[in-house]
Amino acid sequence: MMIRSIAAAIHAGCRFELRQSRLGLTILLGGLAVASFTPSAMAAFHSQRGQGASACFWFGPYVKDNPGFNVGFPDTGAAYWSANIAMPVGSKIVLRGQYAHARYQSVSAYEANGAALDSLTDYQIAPDRGSRNPFLPGERRTGEKNRSFTVEIRNEAVPASDRASNTLYAKASASDRQILIFRLYVPDQNRDLTGGVGLPTPELVLADGRRMTGKAACAALNVAAEIVPIPIPTKAQYAALRDRPGAPDGFPAQNPPVFHAFYNPKFRTACLYSLNPGVDCRPATAPARAGGLYPNIDNNYIAAYLSRRYGKVLVFRGKLPTVPTTYNRNPRSSEGQLRYWSICQTESIATTRTTSCLYDEQVPIDSDRNYVIVSSLDSDRPKNATAKCGVGFLSWSAVGDGAGHLDDAYIYVRNLLPSSSFSHANQNTKLPGDEAAVLGDYLPRGEYMSIEEFEKMGCPASRDER
């Protein structure tokens, strides 16, 4: 999940609260009630939270359409589950699972405050004896059998050397609790969110050798069945950032949109909400590269603020990197310039809610892999902004940033696991301001226009007539 932490100064006093009653669940962010859901709506996703021994362990899925779990800017091409636990001293967890029928999967460990501890990605996990890892290049992806793996989660610090295979190190130092996150991208067609294999099942092994599964294990781990803590600004804190005296119309967006690579939360906030981005977004030396809350080390992002003040229709043009095609149950694993690419339109850091995304296989492209993607309110969608006309579409939230600014939006582009030979990935940016030079044709370039202007381009609208 891509969770953007904000500067420490606006963390103080942030509040995330769940209120449960017989009528359902109410989510409060920064003191704002942002969503309420009935028990029947909440139950719709329960079947994919976990089955059997994993049902009390994993919490989720965090996806846009799961009531109450559209937090932390979830990508609609992915699903996420968390486990908030306290591992007893000297204990370990044995996770037994099946490789998903999907594009990508990983399991990561974090401090309770969201700082990364360790991570294992699919290709790093050796299969059980007699099984195979379908995520390795050239390996067969299909087939229901021989897909098992076992991962050991140790309550130990990551060793400086001689790391054990199939081992996740989860020694927390900030508190006595750890958070695990299981990620899965692009389940194959007609598979469920788990890629058709369910979630990994935990077995707790205590220091004295006793073994526990199911509810007994969850009780011994003191599992907290709650959404992971996601600090967001209070209404006053967000207003202090967004409603700056002397800010130009459309602030904090720029025209045309300017994408910034992610370095660390403090720099991101200072840059995006700067009244002088030419200075604050372009330091002479590179800021430290550190993840936000619950970072996925396999990803890197570029992001920009948007505003309908500049035009009702925003048109992005760019070039799509090559990726493995997997959704249609492709029989063999392959390699691409990236493992996964997506573009997601969201509200803002005030809510961290996702509005809509397109991932690589959903994006219409021409023979040179060039794309045109339109973003607008659904009511302002041009008639030719359709896949039939070679155009992708992103919905603009009807509530804007979710905090009263109806014209605002926040957009980001995710690059996952770039090939070492691909030099135009987000991961290759080195200094703020070098995004255009590094990404080249792969950097989305946006242009605001009217509905009529875009419709005049006809169909296909992907040709660039400028």
CSV table of C-alpha atoms in Angstrom, one decimal:
chain,number,residue,atom,x,y,z
A,1,MET,CA,0.0,0.0,0.0
A,2,MET,CA,1.4,3.4,-0.7
A,3,ILE,CA,1.0,5.4,2.5
A,4,ARG,CA,2.3,8.9,2.4
A,5,SER,CA,3.3,10.1,5.9
A,6,ILE,CA,3.5,13.8,6.4
A,7,ALA,CA,6.0,16.0,8.2
A,8,ALA,CA,6.4,15.4,11.9
A,9,ALA,CA,5.0,18.8,12.7
A,10,ILE,CA,1.6,17.9,11.4
A,11,HIS,CA,1.6,14.5,13.0
A,12,ALA,CA,1.0,16.0,16.4
A,13,GLY,CA,-2.6,15.8,17.4
A,14,CYS,CA,-3.6,13.6,14.5
A,15,ARG,CA,-6.5,11.3,15.2
A,16,PHE,CA,-7.7,8.1,13.6
A,17,GLU,CA,-10.7,6.5,15.3
A,18,LEU,CA,-13.1,3.6,14.6
A,19,ARG,CA,-16.5,3.7,16.2
A,20,GLN,CA,-18.4,0.4,16.1
A,21,SER,CA,-22.1,0.0,17.0
A,22,ARG,CA,-24.9,-2.3,16.1
A,23,LEU,CA,-25.6,0.0,13.2
A,24,GLY,CA,-22.2,-0.5,11.7
A,25,LEU,CA,-18.8,1.2,11.5
A,26,THR,CA,-17.9,4.9,11.5
A,27,ILE,CA,-14.5,6.0,10.3
A,28,LEU,CA,-13.2,9.2,11.8
A,29,LEU,CA,-10.1,10.8,10.3
A,30,GLY,CA,-8.6,13.9,11.9
A,31,GLY,CA,-11.9,14.4,13.7
A,32,LEU,CA,-13.9,14.1,10.5
A,33,ALA,CA,-16.5,11.3,10.1
A,34,VAL,CA,-15.6,10.3,6.5
A,35,ALA,CA,-17.6,7.1,6.1
A,36,SER,CA,-20.2,5.0,7.7
A,37,PHE,CA,-21.1,1.4,6.8
A,38,THR,CA,-23.8,-1.1,7.7
A,39,PRO,CA,-22.9,-4.6,8.9
A,40,SER,CA,-24.1,-6.1,5.6
A,41,ALA,CA,-21.8,-3.9,3.6
A,42,MET,CA,-18.8,-4.8,5.9
A,43,ALA,CA,-19.6,-8.5,5.6
A,44,ALA,CA,-19.3,-8.4,1.8
A,45,PHE,CA,-15.5,-8.6,1.9
A,46,HIS,CA,-15.2,-10.9,5.0
A,47,SER,CA,-14.8,-14.0,2.9
A,48,GLN,CA,-11.5,-12.7,1.6
A,49,ARG,CA,-10.2,-11.6,5.0
A,50,GLY,CA,-8.9,-15.1,5.7
A,51,GLN,CA,-10.2,-18.6,6.0
A,52,GLY,CA,-9.7,-21.2,8.8
A,53,ALA,CA,-6.6,-20.6,10.9
A,54,SER,CA,-5.8,-17.3,9.1
A,55,ALA,CA,-9.3,-15.7,9.7
A,56,CYS,CA,-8.3,-14.1,13.1
A,57,PHE,CA,-4.8,-13.2,12.0
A,58,TRP,CA,-5.2,-11.1,8.8
A,59,PHE,CA,-7.3,-7.9,8.7
A,60,GLY,CA,-8.5,-6.4,5.4
A,61,PRO,CA,-8.5,-6.3,2.5
A,62,TYR,CA,-7.5,-2.7,2.1
A,63,VAL,CA,-9.0,-1.9,-1.3
A,64,LYS,CA,-11.0,1.0,-2.6
A,65,ASP,CA,-14.3,-0.8,-2.7
A,66,ASN,CA,-14.1,-2.5,0.8
A,67,PRO,CA,-16.2,-0.2,3.1
A,68,GLY,CA,-13.9,1.4,5.6
A,69,PHE,CA,-10.6,0.2,4.1
A,70,ASN,CA,-10.1,2.9,1.4
A,71,VAL,CA,-7.3,4.5,3.4
A,72,GLY,CA,-3.6,4.9,2.7
A,73,PHE,CA,-4.0,5.5,-1.1
A,74,PRO,CA,-4.7,1.9,-2.1
A,75,ASP,CA,-4.0,1.0,-5.7
A,76,THR,CA,-7.1,-0.6,-7.3
A,77,GLY,CA,-4.8,-3.1,-9.1
A,78,ALA,CA,-3.7,-4.4,-5.7
A,79,ALA,CA,-5.0,-5.8,-2.4
A,80,TYR,CA,-3.4,-5.5,1.1
A,81,TRP,CA,-3.9,-7.3,4.4
A,82,SER,CA,-2.4,-6.4,7.7
A,83,ALA,CA,-1.7,-8.3,11.0
A,84,ASN,CA,-1.1,-6.2,14.1
A,85,ILE,CA,0.7,-8.5,16.5
A,86,ALA,CA,2.9,-8.7,19.6
A,87,MET,CA,5.3,-11.6,19.2
A,88,PRO,CA,6.3,-13.2,22.5
A,89,VAL,CA,10.0,-13.1,23.4
A,90,GLY,CA,11.9,-15.9,21.7
A,91,SER,CA,8.9,-16.9,19.5
A,92,LYS,CA,8.6,-17.3,15.8
A,93,ILE,CA,5.7,-17.5,13.3
A,94,VAL,CA,5.7,-20.1,10.5
A,95,LEU,CA,3.6,-18.9,7.6
A,96,ARG,CA,2.5,-21.6,5.2
A,97,GLY,CA,0.9,-20.5,1.9
A,98,GLN,CA,0.5,-20.9,-1.8
A,99,TYR,CA,2.0,-18.7,-4.5
A,100,ALA,CA,-0.9,-16.7,-5.8
A,101,HIS,CA,-2.1,-16.7,-9.4
A,102,ALA,CA,-1.1,-13.0,-9.7
A,103,ARG,CA,1.5,-10.5,-10.9
A,104,TYR,CA,3.2,-9.9,-7.6
A,105,GLN,CA,3.1,-10.8,-3.9
A,106,SER,CA,5.2,-9.9,-0.8
A,107,VAL,CA,5.1,-10.0,2.9
A,108,SER,CA,6.7,-7.2,5.0
A,109,ALA,CA,7.3,-6.4,8.7
A,110,TYR,CA,7.0,-3.0,10.3
A,111,GLU,CA,7.3,-1.3,13.6
A,112,ALA,CA,4.0,-0.2,15.1
A,113,ASN,CA,4.8,3.3,14.0
A,114,GLY,CA,5.1,2.2,10.3
A,115,ALA,CA,8.9,2.1,10.0
A,116,ALA,CA,10.1,-0.7,7.8
A,117,LEU,CA,11.8,-3.7,9.5
A,118,ASP,CA,12.2,-6.3,6.7
A,119,SER,CA,10.5,-7.6,3.5
A,120,LEU,CA,10.3,-10.7,1.4
A,121,THR,CA,9.2,-10.5,-2.3
A,122,ASP,CA,7.8,-13.4,-4.2
A,123,TYR,CA,11.0,-14.2,-6.2
A,124,GLN,CA,13.0,-14.3,-2.9
A,125,ILE,CA,10.8,-17.1,-1.4
A,126,ALA,CA,12.0,-20.6,-2.2
A,127,PRO,CA,9.2,-23.2,-2.8
A,128,ASP,CA,8.6,-26.2,-0.6
A,129,ARG,CA,10.1,-29.5,-1.7
A,130,GLY,CA,8.2,-30.7,-4.8
A,131,SER,CA,6.7,-27.2,-5.5
A,132,ARG,CA,7.8,-24.4,-7.9
A,133,ASN,CA,7.9,-20.7,-7.7
A,134,PRO,CA,5.7,-19.3,-10.6
A,135,PHE,CA,7.1,-15.8,-10.2
A,136,LEU,CA,10.5,-16.7,-11.5
A,137,PRO,CA,11.1,-15.7,-15.2
A,138,GLY,CA,10.2,-18.5,-17.6
A,139,GLU,CA,8.5,-20.6,-14.9
A,140,ARG,CA,5.0,-22.0,-15.5
A,141,ARG,CA,2.4,-19.8,-13.9
A,142,THR,CA,-0.7,-22.0,-14.4
A,143,GLY,CA,-1.7,-25.1,-12.5
A,144,GLU,CA,-3.3,-25.6,-9.1
A,145,LYS,CA,-0.8,-27.9,-7.6
A,146,ASN,CA,2.8,-27.7,-6.3
A,147,ARG,CA,2.6,-24.0,-5.4
A,148,SER,CA,3.4,-24.1,-1.7
A,149,PHE,CA,6.0,-22.1,0.3
A,150,THR,CA,6.9,-21.7,3.9
A,151,VAL,CA,8.2,-18.5,5.5
A,152,GLU,CA,9.6,-18.1,9.0
A,153,ILE,CA,9.0,-14.8,10.9
A,154,ARG,CA,11.6,-14.4,13.6
A,155,ASN,CA,11.4,-12.0,16.5
A,156,GLU,CA,15.0,-11.0,15.8
A,157,ALA,CA,16.8,-8.1,14.2
A,158,VAL,CA,17.9,-8.3,10.5
A,159,PRO,CA,21.4,-9.9,10.6
A,160,ALA,CA,24.3,-7.9,9.1
A,161,SER,CA,25.2,-11.0,7.1
A,162,ASP,CA,24.3,-14.7,6.6
A,163,ARG,CA,20.7,-14.1,6.3
A,164,ALA,CA,18.6,-17.3,6.6
A,165,SER,CA,16.5,-18.1,3.5
A,166,ASN,CA,12.7,-17.7,3.5
A,167,THR,CA,13.1,-15.7,6.8
A,168,LEU,CA,11.4,-12.4,7.7
A,169,TYR,CA,13.1,-10.6,10.6
A,170,ALA,CA,10.6,-8.6,12.7
A,171,LYS,CA,12.3,-7.5,15.9
A,172,ALA,CA,10.5,-4.3,16.9
A,173,SER,CA,12.4,-1.6,18.9
A,174,ALA,CA,9.9,1.3,19.0
A,175,SER,CA,7.3,-0.8,20.9
A,176,ASP,CA,6.4,-4.4,21.7
A,177,ARG,CA,4.2,-4.7,18.6
A,178,GLN,CA,4.8,-5.5,15.0
A,179,ILE,CA,2.7,-5.0,11.9
A,180,LEU,CA,2.8,-7.4,9.0
A,181,ILE,CA,1.5,-6.5,5.6
A,182,PHE,CA,0.7,-9.0,2.8
A,183,ARG,CA,0.5,-7.5,-0.6
A,184,LEU,CA,-0.9,-8.9,-3.9
A,185,TYR,CA,-1.1,-7.2,-7.3
A,186,VAL,CA,-3.2,-8.1,-10.3
A,187,PRO,CA,-4.9,-11.5,-9.5
A,188,ASP,CA,-5.5,-13.5,-12.6
A,189,GLN,CA,-8.8,-13.2,-14.4
A,190,ASN,CA,-11.7,-14.8,-12.5
A,191,ARG,CA,-9.5,-15.3,-9.4
A,192,ASP,CA,-10.4,-13.6,-6.1
A,193,LEU,CA,-8.3,-11.0,-4.4
A,194,THR,CA,-6.0,-13.6,-2.9
A,195,GLY,CA,-5.1,-14.9,-6.4
A,196,GLY,CA,-7.3,-18.0,-5.8
A,197,VAL,CA,-5.1,-19.5,-3.1
A,198,GLY,CA,-6.3,-17.8,0.2
A,199,LEU,CA,-4.0,-16.1,2.7
A,200,PRO,CA,-1.0,-17.6,4.3
A,201,THR,CA,-1.8,-19.5,7.5
A,202,PRO,CA,0.2,-18.8,10.6
A,203,GLU,CA,1.6,-21.2,13.3
A,204,LEU,CA,3.1,-19.7,16.4
A,205,VAL,CA,6.1,-21.5,17.9
A,206,LEU,CA,6.9,-20.3,21.4
A,207,ALA,CA,10.3,-20.2,23.0
A,208,ASP,CA,9.6,-23.5,24.9
A,209,GLY,CA,8.7,-25.3,21.6
A,210,ARG,CA,4.9,-25.2,22.1
A,211,ARG,CA,3.0,-24.7,18.9
A,212,MET,CA,-0.3,-22.8,18.4
A,213,THR,CA,-2.6,-22.3,15.5
A,214,GLY,CA,-6.0,-20.6,14.9
A,215,LYS,CA,-7.6,-18.6,17.7
A,216,ALA,CA,-5.0,-19.8,20.3
A,217,ALA,CA,-2.2,-18.4,18.2
A,218,CYS,CA,-4.1,-15.1,17.7
A,219,ALA,CA,-4.7,-14.8,21.4
A,220,ALA,CA,-1.0,-15.5,22.2
A,221,LEU,CA,0.0,-12.9,19.6
A,222,ASN,CA,-2.5,-10.4,21.0
A,223,VAL,CA,-3.8,-9.8,17.5
A,224,ALA,CA,-5.4,-6.4,17.2
A,225,ALA,CA,-8.3,-6.6,14.6
A,226,GLU,CA,-8.1,-3.0,13.5
A,227,ILE,CA,-6.9,-0.8,10.6
A,228,VAL,CA,-3.2,0.0,10.8
A,229,PRO,CA,-2.6,3.5,12.3
A,230,ILE,CA,-2.5,6.1,9.5
A,231,PRO,CA,-1.6,9.6,10.7
A,232,ILE,CA,-3.3,12.3,8.8
A,233,PRO,CA,-3.6,16.0,9.6
A,234,THR,CA,-6.4,17.5,11.6
A,235,LYS,CA,-8.7,19.9,9.8
A,236,ALA,CA,-6.7,22.8,11.2
A,237,GLN,CA,-3.4,21.3,10.3
A,238,TYR,CA,-4.5,20.6,6.7
A,239,ALA,CA,-6.0,24.1,6.3
A,240,ALA,CA,-2.7,25.6,7.4
A,241,LEU,CA,-1.0,23.7,4.6
A,242,ARG,CA,-3.7,24.1,1.9
A,243,ASP,CA,-5.1,27.5,2.6
A,244,ARG,CA,-1.9,29.5,2.6
A,245,PRO,CA,-2.2,33.3,2.6
A,246,GLY,CA,-1.1,34.7,-0.7
A,247,ALA,CA,-1.4,31.3,-2.5
A,248,PRO,CA,-2.2,31.5,-6.2
A,249,ASP,CA,-5.5,30.3,-7.6
A,250,GLY,CA,-5.3,26.5,-8.0
A,251,PHE,CA,-2.7,26.1,-5.2
A,252,PRO,CA,-1.1,23.7,-4.5
A,253,ALA,CA,-1.4,22.5,-8.1
A,254,GLN,CA,0.6,23.9,-10.9
A,255,ASN,CA,-0.3,24.4,-14.6
A,256,PRO,CA,0.9,22.3,-16.3
A,257,PRO,CA,1.1,19.6,-13.6
A,258,VAL,CA,4.5,19.0,-12.1
A,259,PHE,CA,5.4,15.5,-10.9
A,260,HIS,CA,7.9,15.1,-8.1
A,261,ALA,CA,9.7,11.9,-7.1
A,262,PHE,CA,9.2,10.8,-3.5
A,263,TYR,CA,12.3,11.1,-1.2
A,264,ASN,CA,10.9,11.4,2.3
A,265,PRO,CA,7.7,12.6,4.0
A,266,LYS,CA,9.2,15.9,5.3
A,267,PHE,CA,10.5,16.9,1.9
A,268,ARG,CA,7.4,15.8,0.1
A,269,THR,CA,5.2,18.0,2.3
A,270,ALA,CA,7.5,21.0,2.1
A,271,CYS,CA,7.6,20.7,-1.7
A,272,LEU,CA,4.0,20.1,-2.5
A,273,TYR,CA,2.7,22.9,-0.3
A,274,SER,CA,5.4,25.4,-1.1
A,275,LEU,CA,4.6,28.9,-2.3
A,276,ASN,CA,8.1,28.9,-4.0
A,277,PRO,CA,8.4,25.4,-5.5
A,278,GLY,CA,11.2,26.5,-7.7
A,279,VAL,CA,13.3,26.8,-4.6
A,280,ASP,CA,11.8,24.4,-2.1
A,281,CYS,CA,11.4,21.5,-4.6
A,282,ARG,CA,14.9,21.8,-6.1
A,283,PRO,CA,17.5,21.7,-3.3
A,284,ALA,CA,21.2,21.7,-4.2
A,285,THR,CA,21.7,18.3,-2.6
A,286,ALA,CA,19.4,15.3,-2.7
A,287,PRO,CA,17.2,14.8,0.4
A,288,ALA,CA,17.6,11.5,2.2
A,289,ARG,CA,15.6,8.7,0.6
A,290,ALA,CA,13.4,7.2,3.3
A,291,GLY,CA,10.1,5.5,3.1
A,292,GLY,CA,6.9,6.9,4.5
A,293,LEU,CA,4.6,4.8,6.6
A,294,TYR,CA,4.5,1.1,5.8
A,295,PRO,CA,6.6,1.5,2.6
A,296,ASN,CA,6.9,-1.2,0.0
A,297,ILE,CA,10.6,-1.2,-0.8
A,298,ASP,CA,9.9,-2.6,-4.3
A,299,ASN,CA,8.0,0.6,-5.3
A,300,ASN,CA,8.9,4.2,-6.0
A,301,TYR,CA,6.5,7.0,-6.9
A,302,ILE,CA,6.1,10.3,-8.6
A,303,ALA,CA,3.2,12.5,-7.6
A,304,ALA,CA,1.5,15.8,-8.4
A,305,TYR,CA,-1.4,17.9,-7.1
A,306,LEU,CA,-4.1,18.8,-9.7
A,307,SER,CA,-6.8,21.4,-9.9
A,308,ARG,CA,-9.9,21.8,-12.0
A,309,ARG,CA,-9.4,25.6,-11.8
A,310,TYR,CA,-7.1,25.2,-14.8
A,311,GLY,CA,-9.6,23.2,-16.9
A,312,LYS,CA,-12.4,20.7,-16.6
A,313,VAL,CA,-10.4,18.1,-18.5
A,314,LEU,CA,-6.9,17.0,-17.8
A,315,VAL,CA,-5.1,15.1,-20.6
A,316,PHE,CA,-2.0,13.0,-19.8
A,317,ARG,CA,0.3,11.7,-22.5
A,318,GLY,CA,3.3,9.5,-22.0
A,319,LYS,CA,4.9,6.2,-22.8
A,320,LEU,CA,4.1,2.9,-21.0
A,321,PRO,CA,7.0,0.7,-19.9
A,322,THR,CA,6.8,-2.9,-20.8
A,323,VAL,CA,5.5,-5.3,-18.1
A,324,PRO,CA,4.8,-9.0,-17.8
A,325,THR,CA,1.2,-9.6,-19.0
A,326,THR,CA,-0.5,-11.8,-16.5
A,327,TYR,CA,-4.2,-10.9,-16.1
A,328,ASN,CA,-5.4,-13.3,-18.8
A,329,ARG,CA,-3.8,-16.2,-17.1
A,330,ASN,CA,-0.7,-16.1,-19.3
A,331,PRO,CA,1.0,-19.5,-19.0
A,332,ARG,CA,4.6,-18.4,-18.4
A,333,SER,CA,6.2,-15.7,-16.3
A,334,SER,CA,8.1,-13.1,-18.3
A,335,GLU,CA,10.1,-10.0,-17.6
A,336,GLY,CA,9.5,-6.4,-18.6
A,337,GLN,CA,11.0,-3.0,-17.9
A,338,LEU,CA,8.9,-3.0,-14.8
A,339,ARG,CA,7.0,-5.7,-12.9
A,340,TYR,CA,4.0,-3.3,-12.6
A,341,TRP,CA,3.0,0.3,-13.5
A,342,SER,CA,-0.1,2.2,-12.4
A,343,ILE,CA,-1.5,5.7,-12.2
A,344,CYS,CA,-3.9,6.6,-9.4
A,345,GLN,CA,-6.1,9.6,-8.8
A,346,THR,CA,-6.8,10.3,-5.1
A,347,GLU,CA,-8.3,13.0,-2.9
A,348,SER,CA,-5.5,14.3,-0.7
A,349,ILE,CA,-3.4,13.6,2.4
A,350,ALA,CA,-6.5,14.9,4.3
A,351,THR,CA,-8.3,11.5,3.7
A,352,THR,CA,-5.8,9.2,1.8
A,353,ARG,CA,-8.7,7.9,-0.2
A,354,THR,CA,-8.3,6.6,-3.7
A,355,THR,CA,-10.8,7.7,-6.4
A,356,SER,CA,-9.7,5.6,-9.4
A,357,CYS,CA,-6.6,4.0,-10.9
A,358,LEU,CA,-5.4,2.4,-14.1
A,359,TYR,CA,-2.7,-0.2,-14.1
A,360,ASP,CA,-0.6,-1.2,-17.1
A,361,GLU,CA,-2.8,-3.8,-18.7
A,362,GLN,CA,-5.8,-1.5,-18.4
A,363,VAL,CA,-4.2,1.4,-20.3
A,364,PRO,CA,-5.0,1.7,-24.0
A,365,ILE,CA,-1.7,2.2,-26.0
A,366,ASP,CA,-0.7,2.6,-29.6
A,367,SER,CA,2.0,0.5,-31.4
A,368,ASP,CA,4.7,2.6,-29.8
A,369,ARG,CA,3.3,2.1,-26.3
A,370,ASN,CA,2.2,5.7,-26.1
A,371,TYR,CA,-1.0,6.4,-24.1
A,372,VAL,CA,-3.6,9.2,-23.6
A,373,ILE,CA,-5.4,9.3,-20.3
A,374,VAL,CA,-8.1,11.7,-19.4
A,375,SER,CA,-9.0,12.8,-15.9
A,376,SER,CA,-12.3,14.6,-15.2
A,377,LEU,CA,-15.5,14.5,-13.1
A,378,ASP,CA,-17.7,11.7,-14.5
A,379,SER,CA,-20.2,14.3,-15.5
A,380,ASP,CA,-17.5,16.1,-17.5
A,381,ARG,CA,-16.1,13.1,-19.3
A,382,PRO,CA,-15.7,13.8,-23.0
A,383,LYS,CA,-17.6,11.5,-25.3
A,384,ASN,CA,-14.4,10.3,-26.9
A,385,ALA,CA,-12.6,9.6,-23.6
A,386,THR,CA,-13.2,5.8,-24.1
A,387,ALA,CA,-11.1,2.7,-24.5
A,388,LYS,CA,-12.7,2.3,-27.9
A,389,CYS,CA,-11.1,5.6,-28.9
A,390,GLY,CA,-7.8,4.6,-27.4
A,391,VAL,CA,-8.2,6.7,-24.3
A,392,GLY,CA,-7.9,5.7,-20.6
A,393,PHE,CA,-10.1,7.5,-18.1
A,394,LEU,CA,-9.6,8.4,-14.4
A,395,SER,CA,-12.5,9.7,-12.4
A,396,TRP,CA,-12.0,12.9,-10.4
A,397,SER,CA,-13.5,12.7,-7.0
A,398,ALA,CA,-16.8,14.6,-6.6
A,399,VAL,CA,-15.7,15.7,-3.2
A,400,GLY,CA,-12.3,17.0,-4.4
A,401,ASP,CA,-9.7,16.7,-1.7
A,402,GLY,CA,-12.3,15.4,0.7
A,403,ALA,CA,-11.8,18.5,2.9
A,404,GLY,CA,-13.9,21.1,1.2
A,405,HIS,CA,-11.8,22.0,-1.9
A,406,LEU,CA,-13.9,20.5,-4.7
A,407,ASP,CA,-11.5,21.2,-7.5
A,408,ASP,CA,-8.4,19.5,-5.9
A,409,ALA,CA,-7.0,16.1,-6.6
A,410,TYR,CA,-3.7,14.2,-5.9
A,411,ILE,CA,-2.2,11.8,-8.5
A,412,TYR,CA,0.7,9.5,-8.4
A,413,VAL,CA,2.5,7.0,-10.7
A,414,ARG,CA,3.8,3.7,-9.2
A,415,ASN,CA,6.8,1.9,-10.6
A,416,LEU,CA,7.4,-1.6,-9.2
A,417,LEU,CA,10.6,-3.6,-9.5
A,418,PRO,CA,12.3,-2.0,-12.4
A,419,SER,CA,14.7,-4.1,-14.5
A,420,SER,CA,18.4,-3.2,-14.0
A,421,SER,CA,18.5,-2.4,-17.7
A,422,PHE,CA,15.6,0.1,-17.6
A,423,SER,CA,17.1,3.6,-16.8
A,424,HIS,CA,13.8,5.5,-17.0
A,425,ALA,CA,12.2,4.2,-13.8
A,426,ASN,CA,11.1,6.5,-10.9
A,427,GLN,CA,13.8,4.6,-8.8
A,428,ASN,CA,16.5,6.2,-11.0
A,429,THR,CA,15.8,9.8,-10.0
A,430,LYS,CA,18.7,11.1,-7.9
A,431,LEU,CA,18.0,14.8,-7.3
A,432,PRO,CA,14.6,16.7,-7.1
A,433,GLY,CA,14.0,18.3,-10.4
A,434,ASP,CA,15.6,15.6,-12.5
A,435,GLU,CA,12.3,13.7,-13.1
A,436,ALA,CA,11.9,14.9,-16.8
A,437,ALA,CA,15.5,14.1,-17.6
A,438,VAL,CA,15.5,10.6,-16.0
A,439,LEU,CA,12.0,9.5,-17.1
A,440,GLY,CA,12.0,11.0,-20.5
A,441,ASP,CA,9.1,9.9,-22.6
A,442,TYR,CA,7.9,7.8,-19.7
A,443,LEU,CA,7.0,10.9,-17.6
A,444,PRO,CA,3.3,11.7,-17.9
A,445,ARG,CA,2.8,15.2,-19.4
A,446,GLY,CA,-0.5,16.9,-18.6
A,447,GLU,CA,-2.5,19.5,-20.4
A,448,TYR,CA,-5.7,21.1,-19.1
A,449,MET,CA,-8.4,21.9,-21.6
A,450,SER,CA,-12.2,22.1,-22.0
A,451,ILE,CA,-14.5,19.3,-22.8
A,452,GLU,CA,-15.1,20.7,-26.3
A,453,GLU,CA,-11.4,21.0,-27.0
A,454,PHE,CA,-10.8,17.3,-26.3
A,455,GLU,CA,-13.9,16.2,-28.2
A,456,LYS,CA,-12.7,18.0,-31.3
A,457,MET,CA,-9.8,15.6,-31.4
A,458,GLY,CA,-12.3,12.9,-32.5
A,459,CYS,CA,-11.7,9.2,-32.4
A,460,PRO,CA,-9.1,7.9,-32.0
A,461,ALA,CA,-8.2,10.8,-29.8
A,462,SER,CA,-4.8,9.4,-29.1
A,463,ARG,CA,-3.1,11.3,-31.9
A,464,ASP,CA,-1.3,14.4,-30.8
A,465,GLU,CA,-2.4,17.3,-33.0
A,466,ARG,CA,-0.6,20.0,-31.2
